[in-house]
Amino acid sequence: MAQFSSPQVSHKLRLPRPPGACCKATTMASLSSSGKTAIASLKLSQGPWGSPELNLCPLRLMGSDPSRSFAVVRDSAEGTVVGENVDHNKVEDSSLEKFEERDFTGTPYVPVYVMLPLGVINMNSELVEPEALRNQLQVLKSVGVDGVMVDCWWGIVEAHSPQGYNWSGYKKLFQIVRDLNLKLQVVMSFHECGGNVGDDVHIPLPHWVTEIGQKNPDIYFTNKEGKHNTECLTWGIDKERVLRGRTAVEVYFDYMRSFRVEFDEFFEEGIISEIEVGLGPCGELRYPSYPKQHGWKYPGIGEFQCYDRYLMKNLTQAAEARGHSFWARVPDNAGSYNSQPHETGFFRDGGDYDSYYGRFFLNWYSRVLIDHGDRVLALANLAFEGTRVATKVSGIHWWYKTASHPAELTAGFYNSCNRDGYAPISAMLKKHEAALNFTCVEMRTLDQHEGFPEALADPEGLVWQVLNAAWDANIPVASENALTCFDREGYNKILENAKPWNDPDGRHLSAFTYLRLSPVLIEKHNLTEFERFVKRMHGDGRGACCFGERLIKTSTRVCVQIYT
């Protein structure tokens, strides 16, 4: 049997994954503490990057007699065998501590939403396979899900001509959601879909916008090589009348106002609970600093994206106002998309990021981001008065344990080791009483260290910083998972962040949105685990702890008593 010393046992609970996850080997053991037998499962499994993990959880058989004992034997030849009346004297000893899964009974109710597929509405603004979707939504409703999130794509609705809106497919979708008594989170998606992780459809920006871009490519974010990123419009044209006589923010406002008028009944009935306003690539408030289509690979530091003529003009004005016109330039020693910080003069320890010029540039770069959010959210509140608005901030966790935090800096978050880059964003959101939606709440730092130790990532530290920055600003905080999650291990990490243990102020997430509805999610074993997660998010208690026979190949043979 593999040996583990106490320091290697994390206080963070890990639970068995469902069939089909990356679990490779499981061992069961009983634990001893102060002369009493404490029962848990000990799981040694392949992590997402091939490294072993340790998992502990109490087991129970539903409906079994509390006085009965069971033996669980795992053998390479026989798989799993469950038998009764185990001899306690034959149960193997262990120096591991007793770990109990947290009971969420009576904890605050956190609504759970599920994102709909990206292509639920096609390019003709038609609802795709409505009956199949209705059936899937009925399944979600049956397990207690509160509502769904859907992207309202600018490139579909206003595809062909300025202010020529076609909402027909969304009307049919919203009616189905209303019929099932579910709520709606609606995303104003002013970005292109396709080319990013998880994108399975391609939805470009409106055709009339791309026609303008062919003649004036500076309407897009641009990198140092002059490559234009057509995923979204540069914030440099927020106040420039380059879109058939309208500024970018006027275009966004007209779109949002049209939506509000078109779906007035859904607002009045409370079906639409929140509007999330897209503020950049992937609908997130950030620069497109790590575009896959331009060759970026994890964990590259990314590149600054402000070389279009509109942002360069803005930078020149800022430098002249500071009295240093020669600062009107982007750092030329910041490496490229896939550089590491120590390879650059700007991001290395003691690098130019902390020089007088470096601080000026990073202040300007991050201020452009915040000002863009400020402008668009002000108009969103006008369009959706009385309905909560929100924006999504991406979880850029790689290089978080370095001094400069380069991946965050290129994305526009001035969060180097001597600054809090998320407090100014939270303050801007507070100004508009907007909620912050943050990603990567399911990630564990240990997994990142096992897979890419050189990335010095810390998603747990980043989540903690961002949540506290938002809570300190007294704004609602919601979250979503960054990557697909079907296992209890990921769900427990989400729960841990959603309802922090022993928080003296009782702070918790305002909502959680699951990424995303798929046939895999509603497979029986995955749906059972998801339903358990939903109940715990709702404060309904621990949920059912499932125990099923599973053939796991291992040479270890031990016994376990299972209390119920």
Coordinates of N, CA and C in Angstrom, one line a residue, residues 425-564:
I425 N -11.0 47.8 -10.4 CA -12.1 47.2 -11.2 C -13.3 47.1 -10.4
S426 N -13.1 46.6 -9.1 CA -14.3 46.5 -8.2 C -14.9 47.8 -7.9
A427 N -14.1 48.8 -7.7 CA -14.6 50.2 -7.5 C -15.4 50.7 -8.6
M428 N -14.9 50.4 -9.8 CA -15.7 50.8 -11.0 C -17.0 50.1 -11.1
L429 N -17.0 48.8 -10.8 CA -18.3 48.1 -10.8 C -19.2 48.6 -9.7
K430 N -18.7 48.9 -8.6 CA -19.5 49.5 -7.5 C -20.2 50.8 -7.9
K431 N -19.5 51.6 -8.7 CA -20.1 52.8 -9.1 C -21.4 52.6 -9.9
H432 N -21.4 51.4 -10.6 CA -22.6 51.1 -11.4 C -23.5 50.1 -10.7
E433 N -23.2 49.7 -9.5 CA -23.9 48.6 -8.8 C -23.9 47.4 -9.6
A434 N -22.8 47.1 -10.3 CA -22.7 45.9 -11.1 C -22.1 44.7 -10.4
A435 N -22.5 43.6 -10.8 CA -21.9 42.3 -10.2 C -20.6 41.9 -11.0
L436 N -19.7 41.3 -10.3 CA -18.5 40.7 -10.9 C -18.7 39.2 -11.0
N437 N -18.5 38.7 -12.2 CA -18.5 37.3 -12.5 C -17.1 36.8 -12.8
F438 N -16.6 35.9 -11.9 CA -15.2 35.5 -12.0 C -15.1 34.0 -12.4
T439 N -14.0 33.7 -13.1 CA -13.9 32.3 -13.6 C -12.9 31.5 -12.7
C440 N -12.7 30.3 -13.1 CA -11.6 29.4 -12.6 C -11.8 29.0 -11.1
V441 N -13.1 29.1 -10.6 CA -13.3 28.7 -9.2 C -13.1 27.2 -8.9
E442 N -13.1 26.4 -9.9 CA -12.9 25.0 -9.7 C -11.5 24.5 -9.7
M443 N -10.6 25.4 -10.0 CA -9.2 25.0 -10.2 C -8.4 24.9 -8.9
R444 N -7.5 23.9 -8.8 CA -6.7 23.8 -7.6 C -5.2 24.1 -8.0
T445 N -4.5 24.8 -7.2 CA -3.1 25.2 -7.4 C -2.3 23.9 -7.6
L446 N -2.5 22.9 -6.8 CA -1.7 21.7 -6.8 C -1.7 21.1 -8.2
D447 N -2.9 21.0 -8.9 CA -3.0 20.5 -10.2 C -2.1 21.3 -11.2
Q448 N -2.1 22.6 -11.1 CA -1.3 23.4 -12.0 C 0.2 23.2 -11.8
H449 N 0.6 23.0 -10.5 CA 2.0 22.7 -10.3 C 2.4 21.4 -10.8
E450 N 1.5 20.4 -10.8 CA 1.9 19.1 -11.3 C 2.0 19.1 -12.8
G451 N 1.1 19.9 -13.5 CA 1.2 19.9 -14.9 C 2.2 20.8 -15.5
F452 N 2.2 22.0 -15.0 CA 3.1 23.1 -15.6 C 3.8 23.8 -14.4
P453 N 4.7 23.1 -13.7 CA 5.4 23.8 -12.6 C 6.1 25.0 -12.9
E454 N 6.5 25.1 -14.2 CA 7.3 26.3 -14.6 C 6.4 27.6 -14.7
A455 N 5.0 27.4 -14.8 CA 4.1 28.5 -14.9 C 3.9 29.3 -13.7
L456 N 4.3 28.7 -12.5 CA 4.2 29.4 -11.2 C 2.7 29.9 -11.1
A457 N 1.8 29.1 -11.4 CA 0.4 29.5 -11.3 C -0.2 29.3 -9.9
D458 N -1.2 30.1 -9.6 CA -1.9 29.9 -8.3 C -3.3 30.4 -8.5
P459 N -4.2 29.5 -9.1 CA -5.6 29.9 -9.2 C -6.3 30.1 -7.9
E460 N -5.9 29.3 -6.9 CA -6.6 29.5 -5.6 C -6.3 30.9 -5.0
G461 N -5.0 31.3 -5.1 CA -4.6 32.6 -4.5 C -5.3 33.7 -5.3
L462 N -5.4 33.5 -6.6 CA -6.0 34.6 -7.5 C -7.5 34.7 -7.1
V463 N -8.2 33.5 -7.0 CA -9.6 33.6 -6.7 C -9.9 34.3 -5.4
W464 N -9.0 33.9 -4.4 CA -9.2 34.5 -3.1 C -9.0 36.0 -3.1
Q465 N -8.0 36.5 -3.9 CA -7.8 37.9 -4.0 C -8.9 38.6 -4.7
V466 N -9.4 38.1 -5.8 CA -10.5 38.8 -6.5 C -11.8 38.8 -5.8
L467 N -12.1 37.6 -5.1 CA -13.4 37.6 -4.4 C -13.3 38.6 -3.2
N468 N -12.2 38.7 -2.6 CA -12.1 39.7 -1.5 C -12.1 41.1 -1.9
A469 N -11.5 41.4 -3.1 CA -11.5 42.7 -3.6 C -13.0 43.2 -3.9
A470 N -13.8 42.2 -4.5 CA -15.2 42.5 -4.8 C -16.0 42.7 -3.5
W471 N -15.8 41.7 -2.6 CA -16.5 41.8 -1.3 C -16.2 43.1 -0.5
D472 N -14.9 43.4 -0.5 CA -14.5 44.7 0.1 C -15.2 45.9 -0.5
A473 N -15.5 45.8 -1.8 CA -16.2 46.9 -2.4 C -17.7 46.8 -2.3
N474 N -18.1 45.8 -1.6 CA -19.5 45.5 -1.4 C -20.4 45.4 -2.6
I475 N -19.8 44.6 -3.6 CA -20.6 44.3 -4.8 C -20.9 42.8 -4.9
P476 N -21.9 42.4 -5.5 CA -22.2 40.9 -5.7 C -21.1 40.3 -6.5
V477 N -20.8 39.0 -6.1 CA -19.8 38.3 -6.8 C -20.4 36.9 -7.2
A478 N -20.4 36.7 -8.5 CA -20.8 35.4 -9.0 C -19.6 34.7 -9.6
S479 N -19.8 33.5 -10.1 CA -18.6 32.8 -10.6 C -19.1 31.7 -11.6
E480 N -18.1 31.2 -12.3 CA -18.3 30.1 -13.2 C -17.0 29.3 -13.3
N481 N -17.2 28.0 -13.7 CA -16.0 27.2 -13.9 C -15.3 27.5 -15.3
A482 N -14.0 27.5 -15.3 CA -13.3 27.9 -16.6 C -13.2 26.7 -17.5
L483 N -13.2 25.5 -17.0 CA -13.1 24.3 -17.8 C -14.2 23.3 -17.4
T484 N -14.4 22.3 -18.3 CA -15.4 21.3 -18.0 C -15.2 20.6 -16.7
C485 N -16.3 20.4 -16.0 CA -16.2 19.8 -14.7 C -17.3 18.8 -14.5
F486 N -17.0 17.5 -14.2 CA -18.1 16.6 -13.9 C -17.8 15.8 -12.6
D487 N -16.7 16.1 -11.9 CA -16.4 15.3 -10.8 C -16.6 16.0 -9.5
R488 N -16.7 15.2 -8.4 CA -17.0 15.8 -7.1 C -15.8 16.6 -6.6
E489 N -14.6 16.3 -7.0 CA -13.4 17.0 -6.6 C -13.5 18.5 -7.0
G490 N -13.9 18.7 -8.3 CA -14.1 20.0 -8.8 C -15.3 20.7 -8.2
Y491 N -16.4 20.0 -8.0 CA -17.6 20.6 -7.4 C -17.3 21.1 -5.9
N492 N -16.5 20.3 -5.2 CA -16.2 20.6 -3.8 C -15.3 21.9 -3.8
K493 N -14.4 22.0 -4.8 CA -13.6 23.2 -4.8 C -14.5 24.5 -5.1
I494 N -15.5 24.3 -5.9 CA -16.4 25.4 -6.2 C -17.2 25.7 -4.9
L495 N -17.7 24.7 -4.2 CA -18.4 24.9 -3.0 C -17.6 25.7 -2.0
E496 N -16.3 25.3 -1.9 CA -15.4 25.9 -0.9 C -15.3 27.4 -1.2
N497 N -15.2 27.8 -2.5 CA -15.1 29.2 -2.8 C -16.5 29.9 -2.7
A498 N -17.6 29.2 -3.0 CA -18.9 29.8 -3.0 C -19.3 30.1 -1.6
K499 N -18.9 29.3 -0.6 CA -19.4 29.5 0.8 C -18.1 29.3 1.7
P500 N -17.3 30.4 1.8 CA -16.1 30.2 2.6 C -16.3 29.8 4.0
W501 N -15.5 28.8 4.5 CA -15.7 28.3 5.8 C -15.4 29.3 6.9
N502 N -16.4 29.4 7.8 CA -16.2 30.3 9.0 C -15.9 31.8 8.6
D503 N -16.5 32.2 7.5 CA -16.3 33.7 7.1 C -17.1 34.5 8.2
P504 N -16.5 35.4 8.9 CA -17.1 36.1 10.0 C -18.3 37.0 9.5
D505 N -18.3 37.3 8.2 CA -19.3 38.2 7.7 C -20.4 37.4 6.9
G506 N -20.2 36.1 6.8 CA -21.1 35.2 6.1 C -21.2 35.5 4.6
R507 N -20.1 35.9 4.1 CA -20.1 36.3 2.6 C -20.1 35.0 1.8
H508 N -20.8 35.1 0.6 CA -20.9 34.0 -0.3 C -21.2 34.5 -1.7
L509 N -21.1 33.6 -2.7 CA -21.4 34.0 -4.0 C -22.8 34.3 -4.2
S510 N -23.1 35.2 -5.1 CA -24.5 35.6 -5.4 C -25.2 34.6 -6.3
A511 N -24.3 33.9 -7.1 CA -24.8 32.9 -8.1 C -23.6 32.1 -8.6
F512 N -23.9 31.0 -9.2 CA -22.9 30.2 -9.9 C -23.5 29.7 -11.2
T513 N -22.6 29.8 -12.3 CA -23.1 29.4 -13.6 C -22.2 28.3 -14.1
Y514 N -22.8 27.2 -14.4 CA -22.0 26.0 -14.8 C -21.7 26.0 -16.3
L515 N -20.5 25.7 -16.7 CA -20.1 25.6 -18.1 C -20.0 24.1 -18.4
R516 N -20.7 23.6 -19.3 CA -21.9 24.1 -19.9 C -22.8 22.9 -20.2
L517 N -24.1 23.1 -20.6 CA -25.0 22.0 -21.0 C -24.5 21.2 -22.1
S518 N -24.5 19.9 -22.0 CA -24.1 19.0 -23.0 C -24.7 17.6 -22.7
P519 N -24.7 16.7 -23.7 CA -25.2 15.4 -23.5 C -24.4 14.6 -22.4
V520 N -23.1 15.0 -22.3 CA -22.3 14.3 -21.3 C -22.8 14.7 -19.9
L521 N -23.2 15.9 -19.6 CA -23.6 16.3 -18.3 C -24.9 15.5 -17.9
I522 N -25.8 15.2 -18.8 CA -27.0 14.6 -18.4 C -26.9 13.0 -18.5
E523 N -25.7 12.5 -18.7 CA -25.6 11.1 -18.5 C -25.8 10.8 -17.0
K524 N -26.3 9.6 -16.7 CA -26.8 9.3 -15.4 C -25.8 9.6 -14.3
H525 N -24.6 9.0 -14.4 CA -23.6 9.2 -13.3 C -23.2 10.6 -13.1
N526 N -23.1 11.4 -14.2 CA -22.7 12.8 -14.1 C -23.8 13.6 -13.6
L527 N -25.1 13.3 -14.0 CA -26.2 14.1 -13.5 C -26.4 13.8 -12.1
T528 N -26.2 12.6 -11.6 CA -26.4 12.3 -10.1 C -25.4 13.2 -9.3
E529 N -24.2 13.3 -9.8 CA -23.2 14.1 -9.1 C -23.5 15.6 -9.2
F530 N -24.0 16.0 -10.3 CA -24.3 17.4 -10.5 C -25.5 17.8 -9.6
E531 N -26.5 16.9 -9.5 CA -27.7 17.1 -8.7 C -27.2 17.3 -7.2
R532 N -26.3 16.4 -6.8 CA -25.8 16.5 -5.4 C -25.2 17.9 -5.2
F533 N -24.4 18.3 -6.2 CA -23.7 19.7 -6.1 C -24.8 20.8 -6.0
V534 N -25.8 20.7 -6.8 CA -26.8 21.8 -6.8 C -27.5 21.8 -5.4
K535 N -27.8 20.7 -4.9 CA -28.5 20.7 -3.6 C -27.6 21.3 -2.5
R536 N -26.3 21.1 -2.6 CA -25.4 21.6 -1.6 C -25.2 23.1 -1.8
M537 N -25.2 23.6 -3.1 CA -25.2 25.0 -3.3 C -26.5 25.7 -2.8
H538 N -27.6 25.0 -2.8 CA -28.8 25.5 -2.3 C -28.9 25.4 -0.7
G539 N -27.9 24.8 -0.1 CA -28.0 24.7 1.3 C -28.9 23.6 1.8
D540 N -29.1 22.6 0.9 CA -30.0 21.5 1.3 C -29.3 20.3 2.0
G541 N -28.1 20.5 2.3 CA -27.3 19.4 3.0 C -26.3 18.8 2.2
R542 N -25.9 17.6 2.6 CA -24.8 16.9 1.9 C -25.2 16.3 0.6
G543 N -26.5 16.0 0.5 CA -26.9 15.3 -0.7 C -26.5 13.8 -0.6
A544 N -27.0 13.0 -1.5 CA -26.7 11.6 -1.4 C -25.3 11.3 -1.8
C545 N -24.6 10.4 -1.0 CA -23.3 10.0 -1.3 C -23.4 8.6 -1.9
C546 N -23.1 8.6 -3.2 CA -23.3 7.4 -3.9 C -22.2 6.4 -3.8
F547 N -22.5 5.1 -3.7 CA -21.5 4.1 -3.7 C -21.9 3.0 -4.7
G548 N -21.0 2.8 -5.6 CA -21.4 1.7 -6.6 C -20.2 0.9 -6.9
E549 N -20.4 -0.3 -7.4 CA -19.3 -1.2 -7.7 C -18.6 -0.8 -8.9
R550 N -17.3 -0.7 -8.8 CA -16.5 -0.2 -9.9 C -15.2 -1.1 -10.0
L551 N -14.9 -1.6 -11.1 CA -13.7 -2.4 -11.2 C -12.4 -1.5 -11.4
I552 N -11.6 -1.5 -10.4 CA -10.4 -0.7 -10.4 C -9.2 -1.6 -10.2
K553 N -8.3 -1.6 -11.1 CA -7.2 -2.5 -11.0 C -6.1 -2.0 -10.1
T554 N -5.9 -2.7 -9.0 CA -4.8 -2.4 -8.0 C -4.4 -3.6 -7.3
S555 N -3.2 -3.7 -6.9 CA -2.7 -4.9 -6.2 C -2.9 -4.8 -4.7
T556 N -3.5 -3.7 -4.2 CA -3.7 -3.5 -2.7 C -5.0 -4.1 -2.3
R557 N -5.0 -4.8 -1.1 CA -6.2 -5.5 -0.6 C -6.4 -5.0 0.8
V558 N -7.4 -4.2 1.1 CA -7.7 -3.7 2.4 C -9.2 -3.8 2.7
C559 N -9.5 -3.6 4.0 CA -10.9 -3.6 4.4 C -11.4 -2.3 4.9
V560 N -12.7 -2.0 4.8 CA -13.2 -0.8 5.2 C -14.6 -1.0 5.9
Q561 N -14.8 -0.4 7.0 CA -16.1 -0.4 7.6 C -16.9 0.9 7.1
I562 N -18.1 0.7 6.7 CA -18.9 1.8 6.2 C -20.0 2.1 7.2
Y563 N -20.0 3.4 7.8 CA -21.0 3.8 8.7 C -22.1 4.5 7.8
T564 N -23.4 4.3 8.3 CA -24.5 5.0 7.6 C -25.2 5.8 8.6

